[in-house]
mmCIF file of C-alpha atoms in Angstrom:
data_model
loop_
_atom_site.group_PDB
_atom_site.id
_atom_site.type_symbol
_atom_site.label_atom_id
_atom_site.label_comp_id
_atom_site.label_asym_id
_atom_site.label_seq_id
_atom_site.Cartn_x
_atom_site.Cartn_y
_atom_site.Cartn_z
ATOM 1 C CA UNK Y 1 95.999 140.907 114.663
ATOM 2 C CA UNK Y 2 98.924 141.453 112.583
ATOM 3 C CA UNK Y 3 101.598 143.443 112.834
ATOM 4 C CA UNK Y 4 104.473 143.418 110.339
ATOM 5 C CA UNK Y 5 107.448 145.785 110.623
ATOM 6 C CA UNK Y 6 110.558 146.572 108.426
ATOM 7 C CA UNK Y 7 110.292 142.341 107.535
ATOM 8 C CA UNK Y 8 113.927 141.861 104.967
ATOM 9 C CA UNK Y 9 114.275 138.450 103.828
ATOM 10 C CA UNK Y 10 117.192 137.193 101.494
ATOM 11 C CA UNK Y 11 118.276 134.327 99.885
ATOM 12 C CA UNK Y 12 121.222 133.508 97.752
ATOM 13 C CA UNK Y 13 120.836 131.490 95.245
ATOM 14 C CA UNK Y 14 123.827 129.466 93.413
ATOM 15 C CA UNK Y 15 124.106 129.613 89.951
ATOM 16 C CA UNK Y 16 125.779 128.116 86.401
ATOM 17 C CA UNK Y 17 125.872 127.839 82.951
ATOM 18 C CA UNK Y 18 125.068 125.025 80.789
ATOM 19 C CA UNK Y 19 127.801 122.495 80.199
ATOM 20 C CA UNK Y 20 129.805 119.177 81.552
ATOM 21 C CA UNK Y 21 132.644 121.670 82.841
ATOM 22 C CA UNK Y 22 130.172 123.724 84.658
ATOM 23 C CA UNK Y 23 128.830 121.010 86.161
ATOM 24 C CA UNK Y 24 132.338 120.362 87.369
ATOM 25 C CA UNK Y 25 134.163 123.973 88.215
ATOM 26 C CA UNK Y 26 130.786 124.558 90.397
ATOM 27 C CA UNK Y 27 131.895 121.554 92.862
ATOM 28 C CA UNK Y 28 134.811 123.463 93.378
ATOM 29 C CA UNK Y 29 133.835 127.062 93.041
ATOM 30 C CA UNK Y 30 129.884 127.924 93.088
ATOM 31 C CA UNK Y 31 128.788 131.297 92.010
ATOM 32 C CA UNK Y 32 126.030 132.762 94.282
ATOM 33 C CA UNK Y 33 123.544 135.653 93.240
ATOM 34 C CA UNK Y 34 121.511 137.199 96.196
ATOM 35 C CA UNK Y 35 117.877 137.365 96.196
ATOM 36 C CA UNK Y 36 115.800 140.758 97.680
ATOM 37 C CA UNK Y 37 112.429 138.740 98.858
ATOM 38 C CA UNK Y 38 111.737 141.212 101.376
ATOM 39 C CA UNK Y 39 113.061 144.754 101.386
ATOM 40 C CA UNK Y 40 111.012 146.719 104.625
ATOM 41 C CA UNK Y 41 107.832 144.930 104.172
ATOM 42 C CA UNK Y 42 105.594 147.032 106.787
ATOM 43 C CA UNK Y 43 101.155 147.029 107.349
ATOM 44 C CA UNK Y 44 98.967 145.913 109.725
ATOM 45 C CA UNK Y 45 96.283 143.843 109.780
ATOM 46 C CA UNK Y 46 93.522 143.531 111.887
ATOM 47 C CA UNK Y 47 90.883 141.142 113.130
ATOM 48 C CA UNK Y 48 87.929 139.976 110.560
ATOM 49 C CA UNK Y 49 89.643 141.146 107.782
ATOM 50 C CA UNK Y 50 89.852 139.816 104.638
ATOM 51 C CA UNK Y 51 92.910 141.247 102.277
ATOM 52 C CA UNK Y 52 93.743 140.414 98.740
ATOM 53 C CA UNK Y 53 97.334 139.460 98.717
ATOM 54 C CA UNK Y 54 98.397 139.794 95.336
ATOM 55 C CA UNK Y 55 101.398 140.921 92.946
ATOM 56 C CA UNK Y 56 103.292 138.625 89.587
ATOM 57 C CA UNK Y 57 105.151 135.771 90.299
ATOM 58 C CA UNK Y 58 108.361 135.933 92.428
ATOM 59 C CA UNK Y 59 107.327 139.228 93.598
ATOM 60 C CA UNK Y 60 107.931 138.475 97.253
ATOM 61 C CA UNK Y 61 103.823 137.020 98.236
ATOM 62 C CA UNK Y 62 105.048 133.114 99.515
ATOM 63 C CA UNK Y 63 107.653 134.750 101.456
ATOM 64 C CA UNK Y 64 105.784 136.916 103.266
ATOM 65 C CA UNK Y 65 103.614 133.968 103.967
ATOM 66 C CA UNK Y 66 106.009 132.164 105.326
ATOM 67 C CA UNK Y 67 107.075 134.253 107.860
ATOM 68 C CA UNK Y 68 104.052 134.970 109.276
ATOM 69 C CA UNK Y 69 103.071 131.342 109.406
ATOM 70 C CA UNK Y 70 106.408 130.981 111.113
ATOM 71 C CA UNK Y 71 108.427 128.233 108.240
ATOM 72 C CA UNK Y 72 111.533 131.402 107.723
ATOM 73 C CA UNK Y 73 112.879 133.926 109.856
ATOM 74 C CA UNK Y 74 113.363 136.909 108.125
ATOM 75 C CA UNK Y 75 117.161 138.392 108.463
ATOM 76 C CA UNK Y 76 115.655 142.143 110.211
ATOM 77 C CA UNK Y 77 112.132 143.363 111.549
ATOM 78 C CA UNK Y 78 108.887 142.462 113.628
ATOM 79 C CA UNK Y 79 106.051 140.452 112.950
ATOM 80 C CA UNK Y 80 103.498 139.789 115.790
ATOM 81 C CA UNK Y 81 100.440 138.336 115.236
ATOM 82 C CA UNK Y 82 98.481 137.715 117.715
ATOM 83 C CA UNK Y 83 100.334 138.874 120.258
ATOM 84 C CA UNK Y 84 102.986 135.845 119.005
ATOM 85 C CA UNK Y 85 106.706 136.211 117.026
ATOM 86 C CA UNK Y 86 105.520 132.911 114.343
ATOM 87 C CA UNK Y 87 109.514 132.047 114.100
ATOM 88 C CA UNK Y 88 109.722 132.351 117.924
ATOM 89 C CA UNK Y 89 106.206 130.886 119.026
ATOM 90 C CA UNK Y 90 106.099 128.427 116.095
ATOM 91 C CA UNK Y 91 103.911 125.489 117.936
ATOM 92 C CA UNK Y 92 101.598 128.089 119.476
ATOM 93 C CA UNK Y 93 101.437 130.407 116.992
ATOM 94 C CA UNK Y 94 100.652 127.258 114.170
ATOM 95 C CA UNK Y 95 97.556 126.546 116.589
ATOM 96 C CA UNK Y 96 96.055 129.162 115.737
ATOM 97 C CA UNK Y 97 96.331 129.958 111.844
ATOM 98 C CA UNK Y 98 94.607 127.512 109.312
ATOM 99 C CA UNK Y 99 96.589 127.006 105.711
ATOM 100 C CA UNK Y 100 95.185 126.293 102.345
ATOM 101 C CA UNK Y 101 97.286 125.729 99.187
ATOM 102 C CA UNK Y 102 95.881 125.223 95.984
ATOM 103 C CA UNK Y 103 98.949 123.474 94.414
ATOM 104 C CA UNK Y 104 99.136 121.524 97.843
ATOM 105 C CA UNK Y 105 97.205 118.496 100.275
ATOM 106 C CA UNK Y 106 97.579 118.255 103.377
ATOM 107 C CA UNK Y 107 95.011 115.461 102.765
ATOM 108 C CA UNK Y 108 96.258 111.269 102.782
ATOM 109 C CA UNK Y 109 96.088 109.797 99.164
ATOM 110 C CA UNK Y 110 95.325 106.820 99.436
ATOM 111 C CA UNK Y 111 92.968 106.503 103.046
ATOM 112 C CA UNK Y 112 89.412 108.333 103.186
ATOM 113 C CA UNK Y 113 88.912 111.814 103.598
ATOM 114 C CA UNK Y 114 88.213 111.745 107.024
ATOM 115 C CA UNK Y 115 91.112 109.613 108.144
ATOM 116 C CA UNK Y 116 93.143 112.754 107.077
ATOM 117 C CA UNK Y 117 90.749 114.590 109.387
ATOM 118 C CA UNK Y 118 91.314 112.865 112.494
ATOM 119 C CA UNK Y 119 94.946 113.063 111.907
ATOM 120 C CA UNK Y 120 94.743 116.866 111.743
ATOM 121 C CA UNK Y 121 92.699 116.591 114.956
ATOM 122 C CA UNK Y 122 95.380 114.470 116.683
ATOM 123 C CA UNK Y 123 98.106 116.533 115.766
ATOM 124 C CA UNK Y 124 96.249 119.977 116.754
ATOM 125 C CA UNK Y 125 95.406 118.023 120.239
ATOM 126 C CA UNK Y 126 91.593 119.221 119.387
ATOM 127 C CA UNK Y 127 89.198 117.793 122.614
ATOM 128 C CA UNK Y 128 86.628 115.377 121.075
ATOM 129 C CA UNK Y 129 83.584 116.983 121.240
ATOM 130 C CA UNK Y 130 84.756 120.373 120.182
ATOM 131 C CA UNK Y 131 86.312 118.093 116.897
ATOM 132 C CA UNK Y 132 82.561 116.403 116.765
ATOM 133 C CA UNK Y 133 81.113 120.109 116.751
ATOM 134 C CA UNK Y 134 83.426 121.682 114.343
ATOM 135 C CA UNK Y 135 83.204 118.481 112.307
ATOM 136 C CA UNK Y 136 79.617 118.223 111.903
ATOM 137 C CA UNK Y 137 79.327 122.324 110.978
ATOM 138 C CA UNK Y 138 82.054 122.067 107.994
ATOM 139 C CA UNK Y 139 80.566 119.033 106.730
ATOM 140 C CA UNK Y 140 77.041 120.776 106.452
ATOM 141 C CA UNK Y 141 78.112 123.747 105.514
ATOM 142 C CA UNK Y 142 81.139 123.067 102.591
ATOM 143 C CA UNK Y 143 78.469 119.639 102.694
ATOM 144 C CA UNK Y 144 80.842 116.759 101.952
ATOM 145 C CA UNK Y 145 78.120 114.114 103.708
ATOM 146 C CA UNK Y 146 79.031 111.996 101.312
ATOM 147 C CA UNK Y 147 82.453 112.627 100.297
ATOM 148 C CA UNK Y 148 84.552 112.168 104.345
ATOM 149 C CA UNK Y 149 85.355 108.054 103.465
ATOM 150 C CA UNK Y 150 86.227 108.926 100.179
ATOM 151 C CA UNK Y 151 89.586 108.481 99.424
ATOM 152 C CA UNK Y 152 91.460 112.170 98.556
ATOM 153 C CA UNK Y 153 92.970 110.739 95.324
ATOM 154 C CA UNK Y 154 88.964 109.933 93.175
ATOM 155 C CA UNK Y 155 87.883 113.444 94.168
ATOM 156 C CA UNK Y 156 87.503 116.025 92.069
ATOM 157 C CA UNK Y 157 89.238 119.201 92.555
ATOM 158 C CA UNK Y 158 86.414 120.879 93.616
ATOM 159 C CA UNK Y 159 85.664 118.273 95.661
ATOM 160 C CA UNK Y 160 89.314 117.892 97.198
ATOM 161 C CA UNK Y 161 89.377 121.865 97.219
ATOM 162 C CA UNK Y 162 85.962 121.710 100.155
ATOM 163 C CA UNK Y 163 88.195 119.154 101.889
ATOM 164 C CA UNK Y 164 91.207 121.409 102.161
ATOM 165 C CA UNK Y 165 89.442 123.749 103.370
ATOM 166 C CA UNK Y 166 87.800 121.922 105.730
ATOM 167 C CA UNK Y 167 90.882 120.375 107.580
ATOM 168 C CA UNK Y 168 92.305 123.850 107.632
ATOM 169 C CA UNK Y 169 89.755 124.954 110.049
ATOM 170 C CA UNK Y 170 89.032 121.867 112.431
ATOM 171 C CA UNK Y 171 90.933 123.825 115.135
ATOM 172 C CA UNK Y 172 88.847 126.764 114.761
ATOM 173 C CA UNK Y 173 91.772 128.808 113.828
ATOM 174 C CA UNK Y 174 91.583 133.439 114.158
ATOM 175 C CA UNK Y 175 93.651 132.847 110.657
ATOM 176 C CA UNK Y 176 93.566 131.506 107.204
ATOM 177 C CA UNK Y 177 95.765 131.989 104.858
ATOM 178 C CA UNK Y 178 94.784 131.263 101.933
ATOM 179 C CA UNK Y 179 96.741 130.466 98.434
ATOM 180 C CA UNK Y 180 94.935 130.110 94.580
ATOM 181 C CA UNK Y 181 91.781 128.016 96.809
ATOM 182 C CA UNK Y 182 90.168 128.489 93.803
ATOM 183 C CA UNK Y 183 92.600 126.952 91.376
ATOM 184 C CA UNK Y 184 91.116 125.067 89.077
ATOM 185 C CA UNK Y 185 87.619 124.594 89.788
ATOM 186 C CA UNK Y 186 84.527 124.902 88.246
ATOM 187 C CA UNK Y 187 81.999 128.424 88.149
ATOM 188 C CA UNK Y 188 79.502 126.621 91.090
ATOM 189 C CA UNK Y 189 82.718 125.117 92.738
ATOM 190 C CA UNK Y 190 84.525 128.418 93.254
ATOM 191 C CA UNK Y 191 80.870 130.096 93.688
ATOM 192 C CA UNK Y 192 80.476 127.471 97.201
ATOM 193 C CA UNK Y 193 83.471 128.300 98.582
ATOM 194 C CA UNK Y 194 83.862 132.676 98.150
ATOM 195 C CA UNK Y 195 80.751 132.180 100.079
ATOM 196 C CA UNK Y 196 81.689 129.633 102.562
ATOM 197 C CA UNK Y 197 84.763 132.164 103.090
ATOM 198 C CA UNK Y 198 81.964 135.227 103.626
ATOM 199 C CA UNK Y 199 80.098 133.591 105.580
ATOM 200 C CA UNK Y 200 82.996 131.663 108.234
ATOM 201 C CA UNK Y 201 84.324 135.456 108.382
ATOM 202 C CA UNK Y 202 81.023 136.923 109.228
ATOM 203 C CA UNK Y 203 79.676 134.694 111.680
ATOM 204 C CA UNK Y 204 83.158 133.556 113.531
ATOM 205 C CA UNK Y 205 85.348 137.338 112.662
ATOM 206 C CA UNK Y 206 88.214 134.773 110.979
ATOM 207 C CA UNK Y 207 90.855 136.691 109.432
ATOM 208 C CA UNK Y 208 91.964 136.229 105.830
ATOM 209 C CA UNK Y 209 95.072 136.762 103.928
ATOM 210 C CA UNK Y 210 94.103 135.941 100.197
ATOM 211 C CA UNK Y 211 96.750 135.450 97.583
ATOM 212 C CA UNK Y 212 95.628 134.692 94.350
ATOM 213 C CA UNK Y 213 96.390 136.157 90.492
ATOM 214 C CA UNK Y 214 92.498 135.229 89.806
ATOM 215 C CA UNK Y 215 90.953 138.811 90.361
ATOM 216 C CA UNK Y 216 87.698 137.426 90.787
ATOM 217 C CA UNK Y 217 87.934 136.295 94.085
ATOM 218 C CA UNK Y 218 88.977 139.857 94.756
ATOM 219 C CA UNK Y 219 86.555 141.327 93.487
ATOM 220 C CA UNK Y 220 84.456 139.640 95.625
ATOM 221 C CA UNK Y 221 86.253 138.804 99.249
ATOM 222 C CA UNK Y 222 88.315 140.993 99.778
ATOM 223 C CA UNK Y 223 87.623 144.248 101.630
ATOM 224 C CA UNK Y 224 91.416 145.455 101.269
ATOM 225 C CA UNK Y 225 94.318 144.951 99.107
ATOM 226 C CA UNK Y 226 98.259 144.683 99.290
ATOM 227 C CA UNK Y 227 100.116 145.086 96.251
ATOM 228 C CA UNK Y 228 103.851 143.713 96.685
ATOM 229 C CA UNK Y 229 106.183 143.860 94.085
ATOM 230 C CA UNK Y 230 109.952 143.206 93.584
ATOM 231 C CA UNK Y 231 109.833 142.813 97.565
ATOM 232 C CA UNK Y 232 108.278 145.851 99.078
ATOM 233 C CA UNK Y 233 104.197 146.798 99.136
ATOM 234 C CA UNK Y 234 103.425 149.299 96.607
ATOM 235 C CA UNK Y 235 99.492 150.016 97.069
ATOM 236 C CA UNK Y 236 97.293 149.355 100.430
ATOM 237 C CA UNK Y 237 93.625 150.553 100.086
ATOM 238 C CA UNK Y 238 90.395 148.862 98.990
ATOM 239 C CA UNK Y 239 89.101 148.144 95.760
ATOM 240 C CA UNK Y 240 86.940 151.364 95.811
ATOM 241 C CA UNK Y 241 90.622 153.278 96.388
ATOM 242 C CA UNK Y 242 92.375 151.406 93.041
ATOM 243 C CA UNK Y 243 88.938 152.423 90.641
ATOM 244 C CA UNK Y 244 89.174 155.661 91.556
ATOM 245 C CA UNK Y 245 93.083 155.655 90.731
ATOM 246 C CA UNK Y 246 93.204 153.735 87.330
ATOM 247 C CA UNK Y 247 89.176 153.820 87.054
ATOM 248 C CA UNK Y 248 89.167 157.145 84.385
ATOM 249 C CA UNK Y 249 89.155 154.693 81.508
ATOM 250 C CA UNK Y 250 85.218 153.764 80.104
ATOM 251 C CA UNK Y 251 83.970 151.826 77.174
ATOM 252 C CA UNK Y 252 81.644 152.519 74.957
ATOM 253 C CA UNK Y 253 80.657 149.352 72.476
ATOM 254 C CA UNK Y 254 78.392 150.903 69.946
ATOM 255 C CA UNK Y 255 76.330 149.219 67.368
ATOM 256 C CA UNK Y 256 75.797 151.244 64.154
ATOM 257 C CA UNK Y 257 74.251 149.158 62.140
ATOM 258 C CA UNK Y 258 75.609 147.888 58.473
ATOM 259 C CA UNK Y 259 76.796 151.487 57.604
ATOM 260 C CA UNK Y 260 79.125 151.776 60.317
ATOM 261 C CA UNK Y 261 80.223 154.935 61.605
ATOM 262 C CA UNK Y 262 81.670 157.896 59.521
ATOM 263 C CA UNK Y 263 85.237 157.591 59.977
ATOM 264 C CA UNK Y 264 85.971 160.874 58.268
ATOM 265 C CA UNK Y 265 85.097 163.069 61.431
ATOM 266 C CA UNK Y 266 87.391 162.879 63.722
ATOM 267 C CA UNK Y 267 86.747 162.463 67.417
ATOM 268 C CA UNK Y 268 87.000 165.045 69.916
ATOM 269 C CA UNK Y 269 90.251 164.300 72.953
ATOM 270 C CA UNK Y 270 90.253 161.777 74.922
ATOM 271 C CA UNK Y 271 87.524 159.570 72.894
ATOM 272 C CA UNK Y 272 89.799 156.712 70.994
ATOM 273 C CA UNK Y 273 89.392 154.134 68.412
ATOM 274 C CA UNK Y 274 89.829 150.416 70.320
ATOM 275 C CA UNK Y 275 88.748 148.201 67.613
ATOM 276 C CA UNK Y 276 85.813 146.287 67.138
ATOM 277 C CA UNK Y 277 84.136 143.088 68.391
ATOM 278 C CA UNK Y 278 81.677 140.822 67.726
ATOM 279 C CA UNK Y 279 80.026 143.777 65.032
ATOM 280 C CA UNK Y 280 80.244 146.337 67.740
ATOM 281 C CA UNK Y 281 82.759 149.720 67.173
ATOM 282 C CA UNK Y 282 85.215 149.846 70.531
ATOM 283 C CA UNK Y 283 85.927 153.468 72.262
ATOM 284 C CA UNK Y 284 87.677 154.016 75.242
ATOM 285 C CA UNK Y 285 87.140 157.765 77.325
ATOM 286 C CA UNK Y 286 89.453 159.097 79.228
ATOM 287 C CA UNK Y 287 86.908 161.192 81.476
ATOM 288 C CA UNK Y 288 89.565 163.301 83.146
ATOM 289 C CA UNK Y 289 89.782 165.118 79.384
ATOM 290 C CA UNK Y 290 86.090 163.907 79.056
ATOM 291 C CA UNK Y 291 82.766 163.555 80.760
ATOM 292 C CA UNK Y 292 80.774 159.791 78.927
ATOM 293 C CA UNK Y 293 77.588 162.264 77.361
ATOM 294 C CA UNK Y 294 79.804 164.695 75.850
ATOM 295 C CA UNK Y 295 81.686 161.052 74.439
ATOM 296 C CA UNK Y 296 78.033 159.848 73.708
ATOM 297 C CA UNK Y 297 76.843 162.395 71.583
ATOM 298 C CA UNK Y 298 80.340 163.080 69.725
ATOM 299 C CA UNK Y 299 79.219 159.003 68.313
ATOM 300 C CA UNK Y 300 76.509 160.240 67.369
ATOM 301 C CA UNK Y 301 77.538 162.561 65.090
ATOM 302 C CA UNK Y 302 79.696 159.676 63.215
ATOM 303 C CA UNK Y 303 76.367 157.942 62.241
ATOM 304 C CA UNK Y 304 72.869 156.696 63.232
ATOM 305 C CA UNK Y 305 73.243 154.737 66.953
ATOM 306 C CA UNK Y 306 71.092 151.560 66.978
ATOM 307 C CA UNK Y 307 72.885 150.308 70.879
ATOM 308 C CA UNK Y 308 75.222 151.692 73.513
ATOM 309 C CA UNK Y 309 76.594 149.960 76.258
ATOM 310 C CA UNK Y 310 79.160 151.767 78.731
ATOM 311 C CA UNK Y 311 81.241 149.970 81.272
ATOM 312 C CA UNK Y 312 84.810 149.837 83.384
ATOM 313 C CA UNK Y 313 88.067 148.204 83.890
ATOM 314 C CA UNK Y 314 87.434 145.209 85.325
ATOM 315 C CA UNK Y 315 89.633 144.218 88.524
ATOM 316 C CA UNK Y 316 91.906 142.164 86.578
ATOM 317 C CA UNK Y 317 92.541 145.255 84.318
ATOM 318 C CA UNK Y 318 93.009 147.805 86.950
ATOM 319 C CA UNK Y 319 95.254 145.565 88.735
ATOM 320 C CA UNK Y 320 96.565 145.003 85.021
ATOM 321 C CA UNK Y 321 97.820 148.853 85.230
ATOM 322 C CA UNK Y 322 99.438 149.262 88.393
ATOM 323 C CA UNK Y 323 101.490 146.489 87.373
ATOM 324 C CA UNK Y 324 102.284 148.987 84.611
ATOM 325 C CA UNK Y 325 102.922 152.390 86.901
ATOM 326 C CA UNK Y 326 105.513 150.489 89.351
ATOM 327 C CA UNK Y 327 106.741 148.631 86.102
ATOM 328 C CA UNK Y 328 106.402 145.073 86.856
#
């Protein structure tokens, strides 16, 4: 489906200091700096995969998406998607992809949503019968029936995002790029969007590339994670592999009651105090040095344990640990 080989892209960015004098000087002589947005980026994505493409701001995510969508031409390297080079066969390529940007809209602001959908139909030259069939299915799945005739500016954010996703799928693309698709949505809307993405992936084998800072989206949807930082692919694996790599820490929350723990007792290696939360003592266990059962036995020596809870790091905490490992 997607083959990226040694893609590189560098931008020349003009810079100047503040002040009127610097502004005048910049009219005659500009200083530039080179920004290496992508450096030897290579990966392969198969049909029907849902891939989480993550990284800090400025890591190169948007540049990669723009290369894959045909907007940017790389300085070097090869990219082939479904047999096409995106920037060389752009018209044919864009007819096979859908793009949703959480902070940009493809809907006309002052006209009913259905008018925007019909414009998209004409742009992609969708056959009337296929368009009607796809519209009816998306209307049912995304619960759009009561808002199709409402101007986009009068929709809530959750309603607008459902319409954005429907608009990107009217031409039945084989590849869907989602950039922050649940940004600003409430819990109910997020759940509906995630369930819909899972459904089209399961039923239509649509390949999905998800770019987001919301790790709950990644945990709920992504079968695989690509981490990019400073223009380079740093990690390619599943969430389970990530947990095995950085999930050696366990967190224990202990309720000792009113007396509290005996702080004069030394903790064994691998067990450390991590403060308090909601009246409970928090501890962290490095399972490479100490098993959870040994940690529980040690904590019971500090006082009478009324309640104890063991939790694993969240997906967000695991990604933060990755950022620290790679100094991002």
